[in-house]
Amino acid sequence: MCTAVLLMGVMAAPAQAAGESDAGLRGANWALKETGKDSRFRGLSAVSRSTAWVAGSKGTVLRTVDGGRSWRDVSPPGAVAEGLELRDIEAFDSRRAVALSIGEGEASRVLRTEDGGATWTEAFRNPDPRAFYDCLTFFDSRHGLAMSDPVDGRFRLLATADGGRSWQPLPSAGMPQALPGEAGFAASGQCLVSAGSRDVWLATGGGAAGRVLHSADRGLTWGVADSTVPAGDPARGVFGLAFRDRTRGLAVGGDYRTGQPSPRAAAVSADAGRTWLQAAAPPPAYRSGVAWHPFGRATALAVGPTGTDVTVDGGRTWRALDAGSYDTVTCAPDGGCWAAGEKGRVARLERR
């Protein structure tokens, strides 16, 4: 969300025996990987257990190809020089990635690399001072979307069909009207997420309700539903989404301000986001990022500044896993789960 950020009853999937659903997390916890940086990393893309990209403050982008034992600083020189806030990054492999910087007007940009970050190309620079881009998502290596806070009463979307080389605005006719004060949160790169080749979801806060918008046609038309995550304040709402497939989803959020209660910080959906139900035992505080674990059908992780929580029943109940501060979390198809956050913190989930 513009100024706010600049300063997940019923399961979403049938429960499994704990030994099966918790297989990917039993005996595991975060293992910090020294980055040598003090940037805050809210952008994270996990390619595999060995390869991950992070993007953050001061225009910083890092890449590892050895499981975090070493990191290469591949920051775009222009982004460093201007101190851009890089809040999202989507990587296709160890060489190709697309990063988003946030901010009003020209501060919102899309950058792209095809050589592991050795060089970067600016693919989009926002010309509208009223727009503020928050998140990116890709359906595949060619088709993706970028989302801005509302302009003229509707969330604005850009689309690419060439892997991020070029971007065009989508028509706004199929987008519902935004609520007064409603916006997205550029907190974890998860306010815009996709599953499969056409489905995409958009998370909001700041307005009277924390809402989730869903499109089944790559952003041309949208439905909208209230989540159970409280909003009604610029600091409250849905901060992160994760969909395991086109029906089963998790939403996390709350109030990002330190010390403020977030009693209903998670919700679940089993119908592509048309309806949301409050978690019976949610995380105890605000959570900004959430990710499904690929090896546990009902297992997921949620992270925030006060810790990490895990669910093994599709988001109905959550329990504490770790007390460290993280802003975002992502799991790769091979089971490699990564988290990133303040003061250069990056970690990989490992068995101890």
CSV table of C-alpha atoms in Angstrom, one decimal, residues 28-319:
chain,number,residue,atom,x,y,z
A,28,ALA,CA,12.7,-28.6,10.0
A,29,ASN,CA,13.3,-25.0,10.8
A,30,TRP,CA,14.8,-21.9,9.2
A,31,ALA,CA,18.6,-21.9,8.7
A,32,LEU,CA,19.9,-18.4,8.2
A,33,LYS,CA,22.1,-17.8,5.1
A,34,GLU,CA,24.5,-14.9,5.5
A,35,THR,CA,24.0,-12.3,2.8
A,36,GLY,CA,26.4,-9.7,3.9
A,37,LYS,CA,23.7,-7.0,3.3
A,38,ASP,CA,21.5,-4.9,5.6
A,39,SER,CA,18.7,-4.4,3.0
A,40,ARG,CA,15.1,-5.4,3.8
A,41,PHE,CA,14.2,-8.1,1.4
A,42,ARG,CA,10.4,-8.2,0.7
A,43,GLY,CA,10.9,-9.6,-2.8
A,44,LEU,CA,11.7,-13.4,-3.0
A,45,SER,CA,11.6,-16.0,-5.7
A,46,ALA,CA,12.6,-19.6,-5.0
A,47,VAL,CA,13.6,-21.5,-8.1
A,48,SER,CA,14.8,-24.6,-6.3
A,49,ARG,CA,16.6,-25.7,-3.1
A,50,SER,CA,19.8,-24.3,-4.6
A,51,THR,CA,18.7,-21.3,-6.5
A,52,ALA,CA,16.8,-18.2,-5.2
A,53,TRP,CA,16.6,-14.5,-5.8
A,54,VAL,CA,15.9,-11.7,-3.3
A,55,ALA,CA,15.1,-8.1,-3.9
A,56,GLY,CA,14.8,-5.2,-1.5
A,57,SER,CA,15.6,-1.8,-0.3
A,58,LYS,CA,18.4,0.3,-1.7
A,59,GLY,CA,17.9,-1.2,-5.1
A,60,THR,CA,19.4,-4.5,-3.9
A,61,VAL,CA,19.1,-7.8,-5.8
A,62,LEU,CA,21.0,-10.9,-4.7
A,63,ARG,CA,21.1,-14.4,-6.3
A,64,THR,CA,22.4,-17.7,-4.9
A,65,VAL,CA,22.9,-20.9,-6.9
A,66,ASP,CA,24.4,-23.0,-4.1
A,67,GLY,CA,21.7,-23.1,-1.5
A,68,GLY,CA,22.6,-19.8,0.1
A,69,ARG,CA,26.3,-20.7,0.9
A,70,SER,CA,27.2,-17.7,-1.2
A,71,TRP,CA,25.3,-14.8,-2.7
A,72,ARG,CA,26.1,-12.7,-5.7
A,73,ASP,CA,25.1,-9.0,-5.7
A,74,VAL,CA,23.4,-8.6,-9.0
A,75,SER,CA,21.7,-5.3,-8.2
A,76,PRO,CA,20.7,-3.1,-11.2
A,77,PRO,CA,23.1,-0.1,-11.1
A,78,GLY,CA,20.4,2.4,-11.7
A,79,ALA,CA,18.2,1.0,-9.0
A,80,VAL,CA,21.0,1.3,-6.5
A,81,ALA,CA,21.9,4.8,-7.6
A,82,GLU,CA,18.3,6.0,-7.1
A,83,GLY,CA,17.7,3.9,-4.0
A,84,LEU,CA,14.6,2.2,-5.5
A,85,GLU,CA,12.4,0.0,-3.3
A,86,LEU,CA,12.4,-3.4,-5.0
A,87,ARG,CA,9.4,-5.2,-3.4
A,88,ASP,CA,8.8,-8.1,-5.8
A,89,ILE,CA,10.8,-10.4,-8.0
A,90,GLU,CA,9.7,-13.3,-10.2
A,91,ALA,CA,12.5,-15.6,-11.5
A,92,PHE,CA,12.1,-18.3,-14.1
A,93,ASP,CA,15.5,-19.9,-13.5
A,94,SER,CA,19.0,-18.9,-12.5
A,95,ARG,CA,19.4,-16.4,-15.3
A,96,ARG,CA,16.0,-14.9,-16.0
A,97,ALA,CA,14.1,-12.7,-13.6
A,98,VAL,CA,11.7,-9.7,-13.5
A,99,ALA,CA,11.8,-7.3,-10.6
A,100,LEU,CA,9.4,-4.5,-9.5
A,101,SER,CA,10.2,-1.3,-7.8
A,102,ILE,CA,7.4,0.5,-6.0
A,103,GLY,CA,6.4,4.1,-5.4
A,104,GLU,CA,4.4,6.9,-6.9
A,105,GLY,CA,4.8,7.8,-10.5
A,106,GLU,CA,8.1,7.0,-12.0
A,107,ALA,CA,9.4,5.2,-8.9
A,108,SER,CA,7.3,2.2,-10.0
A,109,ARG,CA,9.3,0.3,-12.6
A,110,VAL,CA,9.8,-3.2,-14.0
A,111,LEU,CA,13.3,-4.4,-14.6
A,112,ARG,CA,14.3,-7.6,-16.4
A,113,THR,CA,17.5,-9.7,-16.7
A,114,GLU,CA,18.4,-12.6,-19.0
A,115,ASP,CA,22.0,-13.2,-17.8
A,116,GLY,CA,21.7,-13.8,-14.1
A,117,GLY,CA,21.7,-10.1,-13.2
A,118,ALA,CA,24.9,-9.2,-15.0
A,119,THR,CA,22.8,-6.7,-17.0
A,120,TRP,CA,19.3,-5.3,-16.5
A,121,THR,CA,16.8,-3.7,-18.9
A,122,GLU,CA,14.1,-1.3,-17.8
A,123,ALA,CA,10.9,-2.8,-19.3
A,124,PHE,CA,8.4,-0.3,-17.8
A,125,ARG,CA,8.4,3.0,-16.1
A,126,ASN,CA,5.1,4.3,-14.7
A,127,PRO,CA,4.1,7.5,-16.4
A,128,ASP,CA,1.0,8.2,-14.2
A,129,PRO,CA,1.7,10.0,-11.0
A,130,ARG,CA,-1.6,8.6,-9.6
A,131,ALA,CA,-0.5,5.0,-10.0
A,132,PHE,CA,1.5,3.0,-7.5
A,133,TYR,CA,2.5,-0.5,-8.4
A,134,ASP,CA,2.7,-3.1,-5.6
A,135,CYS,CA,3.1,-6.7,-7.0
A,136,LEU,CA,3.9,-8.9,-10.0
A,137,THR,CA,2.9,-12.5,-10.9
A,138,PHE,CA,3.5,-14.8,-13.8
A,139,PHE,CA,1.3,-17.6,-15.2
A,140,ASP,CA,4.2,-19.0,-17.1
A,141,SER,CA,7.5,-17.8,-18.5
A,142,ARG,CA,5.7,-15.5,-21.0
A,143,HIS,CA,2.5,-14.2,-19.5
A,144,GLY,CA,2.3,-12.1,-16.4
A,145,LEU,CA,0.6,-9.2,-14.7
A,146,ALA,CA,1.6,-6.2,-12.5
A,147,MET,CA,-0.9,-4.5,-10.3
A,148,SER,CA,-1.3,-0.9,-9.1
A,149,ASP,CA,-3.4,0.7,-6.4
A,150,PRO,CA,-6.6,2.1,-7.7
A,151,VAL,CA,-6.6,4.8,-10.4
A,152,ASP,CA,-9.9,6.5,-11.2
A,153,GLY,CA,-11.6,4.1,-8.7
A,154,ARG,CA,-10.3,0.8,-10.0
A,155,PHE,CA,-7.1,-1.3,-9.5
A,156,ARG,CA,-4.9,-0.9,-12.6
A,157,LEU,CA,-3.2,-3.9,-14.2
A,158,LEU,CA,-0.4,-4.2,-16.7
A,159,ALA,CA,0.0,-7.4,-18.8
A,160,THR,CA,3.0,-8.9,-20.6
A,161,ALA,CA,3.0,-11.8,-23.1
A,162,ASP,CA,6.7,-11.8,-23.8
A,163,GLY,CA,8.3,-12.7,-20.5
A,164,GLY,CA,8.3,-9.1,-19.2
A,165,ARG,CA,10.0,-7.4,-22.1
A,166,SER,CA,7.0,-5.2,-22.7
A,167,TRP,CA,3.9,-4.3,-20.7
A,168,GLN,CA,0.5,-2.9,-21.7
A,169,PRO,CA,-2.4,-1.7,-19.5
A,170,LEU,CA,-5.5,-4.0,-19.4
A,171,PRO,CA,-9.0,-2.6,-19.9
A,172,SER,CA,-10.5,-1.5,-16.6
A,173,ALA,CA,-14.2,-2.3,-17.5
A,174,GLY,CA,-14.0,-5.8,-15.9
A,175,MET,CA,-12.5,-4.6,-12.6
A,176,PRO,CA,-14.9,-3.9,-9.7
A,177,GLN,CA,-15.0,-0.5,-8.1
A,178,ALA,CA,-12.5,-0.1,-5.3
A,179,LEU,CA,-13.7,0.8,-1.8
A,180,PRO,CA,-12.8,4.2,-0.3
A,181,GLY,CA,-9.2,4.0,0.9
A,182,GLU,CA,-8.7,0.5,-0.5
A,183,ALA,CA,-5.3,-0.5,-1.9
A,184,GLY,CA,-2.7,-3.3,-2.0
A,185,PHE,CA,0.2,-3.9,0.4
A,186,ALA,CA,3.6,-4.1,-1.2
A,187,ALA,CA,4.8,-6.1,1.8
A,188,SER,CA,5.8,-9.5,0.5
A,189,GLY,CA,5.3,-9.7,-3.2
A,190,GLN,CA,2.1,-11.7,-2.6
A,191,CYS,CA,-0.7,-9.2,-3.0
A,192,LEU,CA,-1.1,-10.5,-6.6
A,193,VAL,CA,-0.7,-14.3,-7.1
A,194,SER,CA,-1.6,-16.8,-9.8
A,195,ALA,CA,-2.2,-20.6,-10.1
A,196,GLY,CA,-2.3,-22.4,-13.4
A,197,SER,CA,-2.5,-20.7,-16.7
A,198,ARG,CA,-5.4,-18.2,-16.2
A,199,ASP,CA,-6.4,-17.7,-12.6
A,200,VAL,CA,-5.1,-14.8,-10.6
A,201,TRP,CA,-6.0,-13.2,-7.2
A,202,LEU,CA,-5.5,-9.7,-5.8
A,203,ALA,CA,-5.4,-8.9,-2.1
A,204,THR,CA,-6.6,-5.6,-0.6
A,205,GLY,CA,-6.8,-3.7,2.7
A,206,GLY,CA,-7.2,-0.1,3.9
A,207,GLY,CA,-10.9,0.0,3.0
A,208,ALA,CA,-13.9,-1.1,5.1
A,209,ALA,CA,-13.1,-4.8,4.3
A,210,GLY,CA,-10.1,-6.8,3.5
A,211,ARG,CA,-11.1,-8.2,0.1
A,212,VAL,CA,-9.8,-10.8,-2.4
A,213,LEU,CA,-10.5,-10.3,-6.1
A,214,HIS,CA,-10.3,-13.2,-8.5
A,215,SER,CA,-10.0,-13.4,-12.2
A,216,ALA,CA,-10.2,-16.6,-14.3
A,217,ASP,CA,-9.2,-15.0,-17.6
A,218,ARG,CA,-5.8,-13.4,-16.8
A,219,GLY,CA,-7.2,-10.2,-15.4
A,220,LEU,CA,-9.8,-9.2,-17.9
A,221,THR,CA,-12.9,-9.7,-15.6
A,222,TRP,CA,-13.0,-10.0,-11.8
A,223,GLY,CA,-15.2,-11.2,-9.0
A,224,VAL,CA,-14.7,-9.9,-5.5
A,225,ALA,CA,-15.3,-11.3,-2.0
A,226,ASP,CA,-14.8,-10.1,1.6
A,227,SER,CA,-12.2,-12.1,3.6
A,228,THR,CA,-12.5,-12.5,7.3
A,229,VAL,CA,-9.2,-10.6,7.8
A,230,PRO,CA,-10.1,-7.2,9.4
A,231,ALA,CA,-9.4,-4.0,7.6
A,232,GLY,CA,-11.0,-0.5,8.1
A,233,ASP,CA,-7.6,1.2,8.6
A,234,PRO,CA,-4.7,2.0,6.2
A,235,ALA,CA,-2.5,-0.4,8.2
A,236,ARG,CA,-4.9,-3.4,8.2
A,237,GLY,CA,-6.1,-6.0,5.6
A,238,VAL,CA,-5.0,-8.9,3.5
A,239,PHE,CA,-1.3,-8.7,2.9
A,240,GLY,CA,-0.5,-12.1,1.3
A,241,LEU,CA,-2.2,-14.8,-0.7
A,242,ALA,CA,-1.2,-18.4,-1.7
A,243,PHE,CA,-3.2,-20.7,-3.9
A,244,ARG,CA,-2.2,-24.4,-4.1
A,245,ASP,CA,-4.4,-24.8,-7.2
A,246,ARG,CA,-7.3,-22.9,-8.7
A,247,THR,CA,-9.6,-23.6,-5.7
A,248,ARG,CA,-7.6,-23.9,-2.5
A,249,GLY,CA,-6.3,-20.6,-1.1
A,250,LEU,CA,-4.9,-19.0,2.0
A,251,ALA,CA,-5.0,-15.4,3.0
A,252,VAL,CA,-2.9,-13.8,5.8
A,253,GLY,CA,-2.6,-10.2,7.1
A,254,GLY,CA,-3.7,-8.2,10.1
A,255,ASP,CA,-2.3,-4.9,11.4
A,256,TYR,CA,1.3,-4.3,10.4
A,257,ARG,CA,2.0,-1.7,13.2
A,258,THR,CA,4.2,-3.0,15.9
A,259,GLY,CA,2.3,-4.0,19.0
A,260,GLN,CA,-1.1,-3.8,17.4
A,261,PRO,CA,-3.3,-6.9,17.8
A,262,SER,CA,-4.2,-9.0,14.8
A,263,PRO,CA,-6.7,-11.6,16.2
A,264,ARG,CA,-8.0,-12.9,12.9
A,265,ALA,CA,-4.8,-12.9,10.8
A,266,ALA,CA,-5.7,-15.8,8.5
A,267,ALA,CA,-8.5,-17.1,6.3
A,268,VAL,CA,-9.1,-20.1,4.0
A,269,SER,CA,-11.0,-20.6,0.8
A,270,ALA,CA,-12.0,-23.9,-0.9
A,271,ASP,CA,-13.8,-22.3,-3.9
A,272,ALA,CA,-11.3,-20.2,-5.7
A,273,GLY,CA,-11.7,-17.2,-3.3
A,274,ARG,CA,-15.5,-16.8,-3.8
A,275,THR,CA,-15.9,-17.3,0.0
A,276,TRP,CA,-13.5,-17.1,2.9
A,277,LEU,CA,-13.7,-18.7,6.3
A,278,GLN,CA,-11.7,-17.6,9.4
A,279,ALA,CA,-9.0,-19.9,10.6
A,280,ALA,CA,-10.1,-21.7,13.8
A,281,ALA,CA,-6.7,-21.1,15.3
A,282,PRO,CA,-4.9,-18.4,13.3
A,283,PRO,CA,-1.4,-17.1,13.8
A,284,PRO,CA,-1.1,-15.0,16.9
A,285,ALA,CA,0.0,-11.8,15.1
A,286,TYR,CA,0.2,-10.0,11.8
A,287,ARG,CA,1.6,-12.1,9.0
A,288,SER,CA,2.6,-10.7,5.6
A,289,GLY,CA,3.7,-13.8,3.6
A,290,VAL,CA,2.3,-17.3,3.1
A,291,ALA,CA,3.3,-20.3,1.0
A,292,TRP,CA,2.1,-23.9,0.5
A,293,HIS,CA,4.7,-26.6,0.9
A,294,PRO,CA,4.8,-28.8,-2.2
A,295,PHE,CA,5.3,-32.1,-0.3
A,296,GLY,CA,2.4,-31.8,2.1
A,297,ARG,CA,-1.0,-31.5,0.5
A,298,ALA,CA,-2.4,-29.5,3.4
A,299,THR,CA,0.8,-27.9,4.7
A,300,ALA,CA,1.8,-24.3,4.5
A,301,LEU,CA,4.0,-21.6,6.2
A,302,ALA,CA,3.1,-18.1,7.2
A,303,VAL,CA,5.7,-15.4,8.1
A,304,GLY,CA,5.8,-12.0,9.7
A,305,PRO,CA,8.0,-9.8,11.8
A,306,THR,CA,7.2,-11.7,15.0
A,307,GLY,CA,7.7,-15.3,13.7
A,308,THR,CA,6.7,-18.2,11.4
A,309,ASP,CA,3.7,-20.4,11.8
A,310,VAL,CA,2.8,-23.7,10.1
A,311,THR,CA,-0.4,-25.4,9.3
A,312,VAL,CA,-0.8,-29.1,8.4
A,313,ASP,CA,-4.6,-29.0,7.9
A,314,GLY,CA,-5.0,-26.6,5.0
A,315,GLY,CA,-5.1,-23.4,7.1
A,316,ARG,CA,-7.7,-24.3,9.7
A,317,THR,CA,-5.2,-24.2,12.5
A,318,TRP,CA,-1.7,-22.8,12.8
A,319,ARG,CA,1.1,-23.4,15.3
